[in-house]
XYZ file of C-alpha atoms in Angstrom:
694
model
C 0.000 0.000 0.000
C 1.428 3.389 -0.987
C 1.527 6.411 1.266
C -1.584 8.559 0.680
C -0.017 11.842 1.782
C 3.523 12.845 0.909
C 5.625 13.576 3.951
C 5.909 17.288 3.179
C 2.101 17.462 3.443
C 2.047 15.857 6.865
C 1.900 17.731 10.200
C 2.143 16.334 13.744
C 0.989 19.079 16.085
C -0.389 19.397 19.597
C -2.314 21.953 21.608
C -0.868 23.027 24.966
C -1.990 25.689 27.428
C -3.015 26.541 30.956
C -6.271 24.947 32.060
C -9.398 26.591 30.526
C -7.499 28.499 27.823
C -9.533 26.803 25.081
C -7.492 23.845 23.768
C -10.360 21.386 23.485
C -12.791 24.017 22.156
C -10.289 24.948 19.426
C -9.827 21.277 18.511
C -13.601 20.812 18.261
C -13.826 23.764 15.820
C -11.018 22.323 13.723
C -12.830 18.984 13.477
C -16.006 20.799 12.396
C -14.390 23.054 9.781
C -12.339 20.200 8.299
C -15.452 18.030 7.957
C -14.391 15.344 10.450
C -17.434 16.035 12.637
C -20.830 17.522 11.796
C -21.499 19.248 15.098
C -19.460 21.313 17.500
C -19.075 19.829 20.944
C -18.901 22.167 23.927
C -16.807 21.609 27.049
C -19.474 23.049 29.347
C -22.073 20.674 27.879
C -19.790 17.653 28.314
C -20.261 16.537 24.700
C -16.867 17.183 23.076
C -15.335 14.409 21.024
C -11.822 14.810 22.433
C -12.852 14.768 26.123
C -14.387 11.302 25.895
C -13.818 10.059 29.466
C -16.754 10.378 31.857
C -14.500 12.151 34.366
C -13.540 14.729 31.709
C -17.132 15.395 30.693
C -18.295 15.804 34.289
C -15.463 18.135 35.323
C -15.127 20.065 32.073
C -11.364 19.502 31.915
C -9.007 17.401 29.818
C -7.411 14.566 31.783
C -5.812 12.364 29.148
C -4.246 13.421 25.850
C -6.322 12.400 22.841
C -5.245 12.088 19.198
C -7.211 12.714 16.027
C -6.571 13.405 12.338
C -7.881 16.280 10.225
C -7.362 17.306 6.584
C -6.870 20.848 5.327
C -5.593 22.223 2.007
C -4.434 18.778 0.838
C -2.484 18.298 4.074
C -2.982 15.680 6.761
C -2.770 17.068 10.304
C -2.458 14.715 13.287
C -3.562 16.612 16.406
C -2.968 15.736 20.057
C -5.080 17.660 22.572
C -3.258 17.715 25.921
C -4.441 18.484 29.489
C -3.833 21.866 31.093
C -3.960 20.786 34.745
C -0.582 20.410 36.447
C -1.549 17.019 37.944
C -1.534 15.537 34.437
C 1.741 17.042 33.236
C 2.965 13.577 32.190
C 0.346 13.622 29.406
C 1.884 16.828 28.058
C 5.432 15.535 28.485
C 4.970 12.331 26.539
C 2.942 14.040 23.811
C 5.598 16.709 23.284
C 8.204 13.950 23.080
C 6.731 12.765 19.759
C 5.329 15.958 18.184
C 6.971 18.056 15.456
C 5.173 21.301 16.300
C 2.885 22.728 18.932
C 0.187 25.408 19.213
C 0.408 27.309 22.493
C -3.016 28.750 23.325
C -3.195 31.855 25.525
C -6.233 33.384 27.182
C -6.477 37.022 26.050
C -7.414 38.031 29.617
C -5.155 35.772 31.689
C -2.203 35.948 29.288
C 0.820 33.869 30.229
C -0.632 31.846 33.099
C 1.356 29.580 35.444
C 0.852 26.272 33.628
C 1.549 28.034 30.322
C 5.087 28.683 31.546
C 5.465 25.015 32.513
C 4.363 23.601 29.166
C 6.402 26.247 27.322
C 9.516 25.032 29.154
C 8.627 21.451 28.265
C 8.350 22.370 24.566
C 11.613 24.287 24.799
C 13.340 21.234 26.303
C 12.380 19.142 23.277
C 13.188 22.037 20.866
C 9.719 21.997 19.323
C 8.661 24.799 16.940
C 5.693 26.767 18.307
C 2.792 28.896 17.102
C 0.908 31.122 19.551
C -2.873 31.516 19.361
C -4.316 34.234 21.622
C -7.831 32.973 22.272
C -10.988 34.458 23.834
C -10.635 37.848 22.125
C -14.406 38.284 22.610
C -14.140 38.449 26.408
C -14.366 41.615 28.497
C -10.842 42.618 29.494
C -9.199 40.964 26.489
C -5.859 42.615 25.758
C -3.963 41.196 22.782
C -1.009 43.561 23.107
C -0.556 42.914 26.828
C -0.296 39.185 26.127
C 2.430 39.907 23.552
C 4.386 41.827 26.192
C 3.922 38.976 28.680
C 5.287 36.497 26.130
C 8.421 38.593 25.778
C 8.909 39.086 29.510
C 7.918 35.716 30.956
C 8.704 33.300 28.151
C 11.789 35.111 26.842
C 10.651 34.531 23.285
C 10.441 36.491 20.030
C 6.727 36.848 19.173
C 6.160 37.428 15.467
C 2.787 39.185 15.218
C 1.176 38.122 11.930
C -2.430 38.908 12.908
C -4.215 41.660 14.789
C -7.690 41.474 16.361
C -10.387 43.404 14.504
C -13.140 45.099 16.516
C -16.260 47.004 15.537
C -18.039 48.922 18.306
C -16.001 46.919 20.843
C -17.240 43.651 19.370
C -14.644 41.198 18.050
C -15.572 40.542 14.400
C -12.426 39.042 12.865
C -8.685 39.434 12.322
C -6.281 41.523 10.268
C -3.793 39.401 8.303
C -0.465 41.294 8.277
C 1.074 38.978 5.663
C -1.720 39.514 3.125
C -2.678 42.955 4.523
C -6.336 41.959 4.376
C -9.174 41.796 6.902
C -10.950 38.497 7.614
C -14.488 39.197 8.832
C -16.716 36.384 10.098
C -20.367 35.730 9.363
C -22.074 35.056 12.693
C -24.990 33.252 11.056
C -23.000 30.209 9.859
C -21.093 29.227 13.020
C -17.978 30.808 11.556
C -17.912 28.424 8.588
C -18.079 31.341 6.140
C -16.152 34.587 6.222
C -15.148 37.272 3.795
C -11.698 38.589 2.990
C -11.943 42.359 2.662
C -9.889 45.521 2.752
C -8.625 46.617 6.143
C -11.045 49.196 7.627
C -9.686 52.758 7.686
C -9.948 53.037 11.480
C -7.656 50.011 11.821
C -5.197 50.910 9.063
C -2.651 52.885 11.186
C -2.343 50.023 13.666
C -2.006 47.497 10.839
C 0.734 49.545 9.133
C 2.628 49.888 12.406
C 2.665 46.147 13.106
C 3.328 45.268 9.467
C 6.450 47.420 9.704
C 7.463 45.707 12.948
C 6.947 42.319 11.277
C 9.200 43.251 8.338
C 11.902 44.633 10.634
C 11.770 41.531 12.810
C 12.181 39.259 9.794
C 14.775 41.595 8.292
C 17.040 41.094 11.293
C 17.661 37.573 10.001
C 17.049 38.029 6.258
C 19.138 40.559 4.352
C 16.983 40.293 1.231
C 13.790 41.288 3.097
C 15.618 44.070 4.937
C 17.065 45.485 1.715
C 13.670 45.494 -0.005
C 12.055 47.120 3.015
C 14.670 49.904 3.195
C 14.401 50.551 -0.560
C 10.596 50.615 -0.461
C 10.343 47.633 -2.801
C 7.325 45.290 -2.567
C 7.823 42.036 -0.675
C 5.708 39.152 -1.891
C 3.640 37.050 0.482
C 5.574 33.974 -0.708
C 8.834 35.557 0.505
C 7.285 36.470 3.847
C 5.731 33.058 4.396
C 8.957 31.282 3.493
C 10.910 33.401 5.988
C 8.293 33.011 8.747
C 8.326 29.253 8.214
C 12.133 29.164 8.329
C 12.257 31.175 11.570
C 9.517 29.069 13.174
C 11.187 25.751 12.384
C 14.584 27.070 13.503
C 13.127 28.327 16.811
C 14.127 31.961 16.256
C 10.552 33.293 16.296
C 7.012 32.356 17.298
C 4.215 33.487 14.942
C 1.263 34.944 16.866
C -2.357 34.659 15.750
C -5.604 35.486 17.523
C -9.265 34.531 17.610
C -12.222 33.417 19.697
C -12.735 29.686 19.253
C -15.934 29.579 21.293
C -17.387 32.302 19.000
C -16.095 30.419 15.917
C -13.674 33.138 14.820
C -10.040 32.782 13.769
C -9.823 28.991 13.531
C -9.495 28.633 9.741
C -6.527 31.068 9.577
C -4.971 29.014 12.386
C -5.304 25.920 10.194
C -3.702 27.862 7.327
C -0.821 28.796 9.627
C -0.338 25.161 10.669
C 0.008 24.213 7.011
C 2.188 27.220 6.122
C 4.517 27.422 9.124
C 4.557 24.163 11.093
C 7.235 21.600 10.118
C 6.711 18.275 8.419
C 8.565 15.228 9.834
C 11.309 15.895 7.283
C 11.828 19.481 8.451
C 12.946 18.631 11.989
C 16.300 17.040 12.861
C 16.173 13.221 12.937
C 16.117 11.617 16.359
C 19.250 9.788 17.381
C 19.153 6.187 18.531
C 21.703 3.897 20.153
C 22.570 0.837 18.064
C 22.630 -2.122 20.462
C 24.904 -4.164 18.196
C 27.580 -1.610 17.309
C 27.264 0.674 20.332
C 27.205 3.699 18.029
C 24.697 6.547 17.840
C 22.663 6.371 14.632
C 20.182 8.883 13.182
C 16.652 7.633 12.477
C 15.893 9.478 9.249
C 12.293 10.309 8.348
C 12.435 7.988 5.348
C 9.943 5.257 4.451
C 12.710 3.047 3.066
C 14.904 3.226 6.177
C 14.796 0.459 8.833
C 11.708 0.668 11.024
C 12.064 2.447 14.382
C 9.281 3.837 16.590
C 8.715 5.016 20.152
C 5.813 3.920 22.352
C 4.709 7.153 24.028
C 1.460 5.994 25.609
C -0.468 2.826 26.426
C -4.187 2.453 27.060
C -6.297 -0.516 28.166
C -9.277 -0.859 25.853
C -12.120 -3.097 27.107
C -12.695 -4.460 23.584
C -9.238 -4.953 22.063
C -6.910 -5.073 25.076
C -3.779 -2.944 25.296
C -3.372 -0.151 22.757
C 0.210 1.053 22.304
C 0.421 4.546 20.825
C 3.539 4.841 18.700
C 5.357 7.533 16.733
C 7.190 6.170 13.707
C 10.519 7.915 13.222
C 11.873 5.889 10.301
C 10.767 3.149 7.934
C 7.317 1.609 7.663
C 5.518 -1.440 9.065
C 2.505 -3.568 8.100
C 0.113 -5.511 10.281
C 1.332 -9.010 11.092
C 5.007 -8.084 10.875
C 7.496 -9.048 13.573
C 9.301 -6.303 15.509
C 11.638 -6.272 18.473
C 11.035 -4.335 21.660
C 14.653 -3.246 22.077
C 13.983 -1.850 25.564
C 12.692 -5.191 26.882
C 14.728 -7.327 24.452
C 11.630 -9.240 23.352
C 10.184 -10.037 19.943
C 6.587 -9.045 19.307
C 4.178 -9.246 16.376
C 2.090 -6.280 15.256
C -1.458 -7.633 15.517
C -3.425 -4.680 14.177
C -2.795 -1.001 13.490
C -5.298 1.730 14.298
C -5.793 5.357 13.356
C -7.272 6.996 16.453
C -10.001 9.601 16.749
C -10.140 10.188 20.526
C -11.420 6.789 21.764
C -12.671 5.651 18.341
C -10.543 3.352 16.191
C -10.217 2.936 12.439
C -8.180 -0.065 11.318
C -5.355 0.547 8.839
C -2.908 -1.799 7.136
C 0.370 0.119 7.226
C 2.079 3.095 8.847
C 4.983 5.180 7.604
C 7.716 7.481 8.869
C 6.166 10.448 10.648
C 2.900 8.659 11.464
C 1.300 8.507 14.897
C -0.952 5.495 15.366
C -1.949 2.777 17.827
C -0.818 -0.860 17.680
C -2.484 -3.952 19.133
C -0.529 -7.035 20.117
C 2.566 -5.498 21.719
C 2.480 -7.494 24.947
C 4.679 -6.323 27.859
C 5.349 -3.035 26.090
C 5.303 0.146 28.146
C 5.534 3.915 27.781
C 9.037 4.884 26.646
C 9.851 1.545 24.987
C 11.396 1.396 21.515
C 10.097 -1.010 18.878
C 12.136 -1.551 15.738
C 13.081 -3.867 12.895
C 14.842 -6.998 14.247
C 17.723 -6.301 11.850
C 18.084 -2.750 13.219
C 18.187 -3.059 17.046
C 18.134 0.603 17.997
C 17.231 2.205 21.329
C 15.625 5.669 21.373
C 15.716 8.070 24.297
C 12.971 7.207 26.751
C 10.560 9.592 28.509
C 11.252 11.124 31.923
C 8.504 10.656 34.497
C 8.038 13.003 37.470
C 8.247 11.670 41.022
C 4.870 11.267 42.842
C 4.396 13.722 45.712
C 1.200 12.528 47.426
C -0.119 9.120 48.506
C -3.415 7.665 49.663
C -4.261 4.291 51.199
C -6.752 2.142 49.257
C -8.409 -0.816 51.003
C -11.034 -3.397 50.047
C -13.302 -5.569 52.185
C -12.166 -9.036 51.089
C -8.937 -10.708 49.967
C -10.376 -11.537 46.532
C -11.267 -7.884 46.004
C -7.776 -6.928 47.172
C -6.197 -9.072 44.466
C -8.576 -7.561 41.913
C -7.578 -4.090 43.157
C -3.867 -4.804 42.696
C -4.433 -6.049 39.126
C -6.510 -2.978 38.247
C -3.956 -0.571 39.722
C -1.155 -2.222 37.777
C -3.121 -1.789 34.554
C -3.698 1.882 35.365
C -0.018 2.261 36.213
C 0.911 0.965 32.757
C -1.241 3.711 31.264
C 0.026 6.430 33.601
C 3.616 6.000 34.858
C 3.378 9.231 36.893
C 1.634 7.349 39.694
C 2.917 4.305 41.562
C 1.474 1.441 43.578
C 3.080 0.034 46.698
C 1.801 -2.819 48.877
C 2.878 -3.469 52.466
C 3.055 -7.270 52.560
C 2.824 -7.318 56.370
C -0.249 -5.113 56.768
C -1.765 -5.708 53.321
C -2.257 -1.972 52.910
C -2.037 -0.598 49.357
C -0.627 2.904 48.844
C -1.296 4.749 45.585
C 0.995 7.725 44.927
C 0.418 10.483 42.371
C 1.000 14.094 41.361
C -1.817 15.739 43.324
C -5.235 15.351 44.899
C -7.106 15.564 41.587
C -4.794 12.943 40.085
C -5.560 10.489 42.900
C -9.254 11.359 42.764
C -9.405 10.425 39.072
C -7.543 7.154 39.672
C -9.882 6.065 42.469
C -12.906 7.124 40.416
C -11.707 4.957 37.521
C -11.349 1.998 39.885
C -15.059 2.262 40.692
C -16.364 2.928 37.178
C -14.091 0.857 34.943
C -13.183 -2.020 37.244
C -16.246 -2.070 39.570
C -14.065 -2.080 42.673
C -15.538 -0.526 45.795
C -12.600 0.641 47.853
C -12.242 2.576 51.082
C -9.880 5.528 50.892
C -7.625 6.633 53.712
C -6.275 10.083 54.372
C -3.810 11.384 51.776
C -0.169 10.963 52.748
C 2.716 13.036 51.490
C 5.776 11.232 50.155
C 8.309 12.193 52.822
C 12.014 11.319 52.697
C 14.673 10.668 55.327
C 18.125 12.209 55.643
C 20.770 12.962 58.309
C 23.249 15.723 59.136
C 26.438 14.038 60.390
C 28.625 11.299 59.005
C 29.023 8.214 61.175
C 30.882 4.917 61.500
C 28.830 1.798 62.229
C 29.417 -1.924 62.523
C 27.062 -4.777 61.699
C 27.664 -8.396 62.619
C 25.285 -11.232 61.751
C 26.053 -14.669 63.242
C 23.725 -17.674 63.319
C 24.710 -21.236 64.266
C 22.224 -24.116 64.400
C 23.703 -27.557 63.797
C 25.231 -27.812 60.229
C 26.366 -24.778 58.295
C 25.771 -21.396 59.955
C 25.592 -17.800 58.775
C 28.332 -15.203 59.222
C 28.649 -11.667 57.914
C 30.529 -8.718 59.384
C 30.884 -5.199 57.925
C 32.071 -1.786 59.035
C 30.487 1.134 57.191
C 31.292 4.826 56.976
C 28.227 6.854 56.022
C 28.102 10.457 54.745
C 25.217 12.853 53.940
C 25.202 14.301 50.412
C 23.728 17.391 48.755
C 20.099 17.291 47.583
C 19.646 15.306 44.404
C 22.962 13.423 44.648
C 21.273 10.030 45.067
C 22.728 6.921 46.724
C 26.445 6.203 46.243
C 28.373 3.132 47.386
C 32.136 2.556 47.404
C 34.139 -0.422 48.567
C 37.439 0.453 50.256
C 38.266 -3.095 51.292
C 41.916 -4.026 50.925
C 43.197 -7.545 50.725
C 40.730 -10.371 51.237
C 39.073 -9.159 54.447
C 35.729 -9.476 52.643
C 35.913 -11.527 49.419
C 34.947 -9.725 46.241
C 31.951 -12.006 45.638
C 30.214 -10.594 48.743
C 30.639 -6.892 47.899
C 27.500 -6.808 45.735
C 25.518 -8.392 48.576
C 26.729 -5.672 50.945
C 25.632 -2.978 48.497
C 22.240 -4.655 48.008
C 21.640 -4.781 51.765
C 22.508 -1.087 52.067
C 20.319 0.032 49.154
C 17.356 -2.096 50.281
C 17.561 -0.631 53.805
C 17.772 2.946 52.541
C 14.864 2.363 50.162
C 12.521 1.056 52.878
C 13.580 3.683 55.433
C 15.715 3.575 58.542
C 14.015 5.351 61.414
C 10.540 6.368 60.188
C 9.728 4.090 57.268
C 10.389 6.638 54.511
C 13.119 6.268 51.842
C 16.475 7.746 52.845
C 18.005 9.852 50.081
C 21.330 11.527 49.197
C 23.609 9.160 51.083
C 27.128 7.907 50.409
C 28.289 4.668 52.040
C 31.863 3.365 52.185
C 32.577 -0.257 53.088
C 35.826 0.176 55.072
C 36.289 -3.077 57.001
C 34.769 -6.366 58.083
C 35.455 -10.065 58.218
C 34.209 -13.337 56.796
C 34.098 -17.026 57.589
C 35.451 -19.456 54.985
C 32.450 -21.810 55.443
C 29.564 -19.892 57.025
C 29.684 -16.612 55.059
C 27.024 -16.080 52.372
C 25.371 -13.334 50.334
C 22.388 -13.359 52.679
C 24.564 -12.989 55.783
C 26.348 -9.948 54.364
C 23.072 -8.380 53.211
C 21.696 -8.672 56.739
C 24.933 -7.468 58.347
C 25.066 -4.332 56.178
C 21.391 -3.623 56.879
C 22.034 -3.987 60.624
C 24.994 -1.579 60.420
C 22.980 1.129 58.632
C 19.993 0.841 60.997
C 22.127 0.772 64.133
C 24.267 3.749 63.171
C 21.753 6.175 61.698
C 20.812 7.642 65.079
C 24.440 8.810 65.374
C 23.940 10.899 62.254
C 21.196 13.153 63.684
C 18.426 11.987 61.326
C 15.496 14.123 60.168
C 12.605 14.059 57.708
C 12.251 15.957 54.437
C 8.946 17.133 52.985
C 8.144 18.072 49.373
C 7.829 21.803 48.750
C 5.518 23.042 46.017
C 5.991 26.168 43.935
C 2.558 27.799 43.778
C 1.039 30.445 41.545
C -2.171 31.805 43.058
C -4.172 34.307 41.019
C -6.871 36.239 42.914
C -8.695 39.578 42.574
C -7.148 42.461 44.512
C -9.906 42.372 47.166
C -8.882 38.944 48.444
C -5.083 39.187 48.363
C -4.711 39.837 52.112
C -6.779 36.805 53.152
C -4.999 34.505 50.691
C -1.516 35.614 51.788
C -2.464 35.200 55.458
C -3.680 31.662 54.735
C -0.517 30.730 52.799
C 1.650 32.079 55.616
C -0.329 30.047 58.159
C 0.395 26.999 56.015
C 4.162 27.613 56.489
C 4.361 29.122 53.016
C 6.964 31.654 51.877
C 5.805 34.386 49.493
C 8.469 34.983 46.842
C 6.811 37.653 44.699
C 3.567 39.343 43.690
C 2.699 40.536 40.196
C -0.226 42.886 39.495
C -2.264 42.076 36.379
C -5.492 43.744 35.242
C -7.284 43.895 38.599
C -5.776 40.653 39.885
C -2.649 39.690 41.763
C -0.445 36.720 40.901
C 1.076 35.461 44.156
C 4.135 33.256 43.797
C 4.939 31.175 46.876
C 6.674 28.034 48.082
C 4.419 25.971 50.349
C 4.804 22.510 51.956
C 2.691 19.838 50.288
C 1.588 18.705 53.751
C -0.352 21.955 54.149
C -2.112 21.902 50.789
C -4.715 19.171 51.101
C -8.049 20.422 49.771
C -6.545 23.810 48.999
C -8.883 24.220 46.016
C -11.832 24.317 48.444
C -9.986 26.711 50.759
C -9.160 29.116 47.924
C -12.725 29.087 46.614
C -13.939 29.994 50.083
C -11.393 32.786 50.549
C -11.999 34.358 47.123
C -15.719 33.659 46.675
C -14.882 31.273 43.854
C -12.899 33.842 41.859
C -9.372 32.596 42.586
C -7.387 29.888 40.827
C -4.018 28.303 41.389
C -1.495 25.862 40.034
C 1.414 24.162 41.701
C 4.365 21.958 40.857
C 7.011 20.116 42.822
C 10.029 22.265 43.678
C 12.388 20.519 46.106
C 12.604 18.681 49.412
C 13.089 20.724 52.577
C 13.521 19.826 56.240
C 10.343 19.102 58.160
C 9.970 21.095 61.426
C 10.836 19.023 64.492
C 7.403 19.191 66.133
C 5.665 17.929 62.982
C 8.397 15.352 62.374
C 7.850 13.689 65.760
C 4.150 13.211 65.008
C 4.951 11.584 61.664
C 7.496 9.241 63.214
C 4.994 8.126 65.861
C 2.272 7.597 63.261
C 4.628 5.746 60.929
C 5.778 3.381 63.685
C 2.213 2.708 64.788
C 1.389 1.502 61.265
C 4.277 -0.986 61.187
């Protein structure tokens, strides 16, 4: 089967933004105008095609990224709509990992909001070309030019203004195209499906000329030909301008800025034109580099259908009808259904059962996929997010995806043992879909702890357990993922001796233990000289140390940032064993940690709280009472943006608290910052509670 769309007419793009900026609404309009759907879904009505989960429809937010395909001007556009809530940042991360371009959507009133900065940094990390779409131009307080200034100041970017909003009697009616120097005016009777291209109104002409000049000067800084024509007063064709804008966008030297009001059906078709004109095809971005497992060399995976097949699994989903769906991005080559591939991450051969083109949760079966495609595969057993699948003759390993550490936990319990086993199986399936949460079971107590990125994240997980897996579970109080550390280095000895008839057990170690800086991890060094402890037991000593630090020493929480030196010990020629040395090293660590002045660390969250001026005092007082530290305050159009660092322990149900303090007019976002020392009085309570649970 031949490729239907040439690669230069293919676009892989995603929508990213702060929550409620209009990502899903914009996607719904695109599906309508491109003929994929015959009605426009609305987020507030819970009937959008992209927000297909019940939890999304009820809450009016996007929780999981959803893919679809649209067609415009003989181009195929694969779109991924991502969540805006910080608890689901993994969905943005893994989508950006496989996209070639991204549309950053800004609210014309809120501007560069907290989560916008986060997703912008994520896109910058992956060096993804961006377009900016300033949405909600119909709202009271909309300020297009203020958002441009915020982009410069907060995102440190070069906004390339190629459209201006067009108003008539303070009503947003369309846009001014600065490339064509024409006005696009929308017909309100046809849901924005029809519009007319007209001359720029006289009242708007001075503003259009000013920004057209700024556009030419901006492009001229990097293009001598455009600059020379501009200075000589020579005409510059739209083809020249579009070519230069496209070049700058793909090379990350500028971000084209458009505007509109998706909910009012204005500005979406020019956005589609811009995606076609300025966003890269898979051939326009640098090829990803893989590691050849046979030669040990780095090899580029060229966007070429004839190259060896290589793809990255960026998401998995459990479908009740077909089993596990593995979402893959093909970087090179092509593959048909029924073909054998190798999962180079797991070192296992797998057969492609079926291939699917996805439209949210709907599937259309296809026979073959090519370089640049994003699709779903069925039949890739034991394949997880971040795995590489490739041609068996080309065993290449692509860079995997980084997952954030969970910061909050909650106990989940069932009434019977059979339900408990069912719970564990369900949680493991959910964990395969979403690696940003983890499951841990205490084998002694039987208690199951689910850890995630925030309260909403855990709420969605437990809700899915009830709806999708019919598991009725009791939920405990949320628990923050604390860590252990210590201040002073110490020397400690561990000796394990057991003798009972026959062969006994003997292990003896002397350890020197040092605290390290935050983020250093766990380091182990053997400084044994001679044959005091035979080499074959060194790995057992290290395992005993790492296992003890992982399970916690004095309060049951993992101990971090520790360096351990094995400096002395002894062995028995008959009775020594791996197990004996594991136990001896664990005994030494546990016995000596009290000498190191141990303490607990709690996760600190960087918060951005946006509230009207009238409520700032109450909100700051509440944050301070929660042991928060205010770092800055920024005034914006009748509101204040409060930036603070607050302990996660103090933030349970903060959404309810903020609604109460601001009469429902405040909003916030937060992300993990670092670990900081827990105050002594609070630490003692946690130690007592932790020991009572053991």
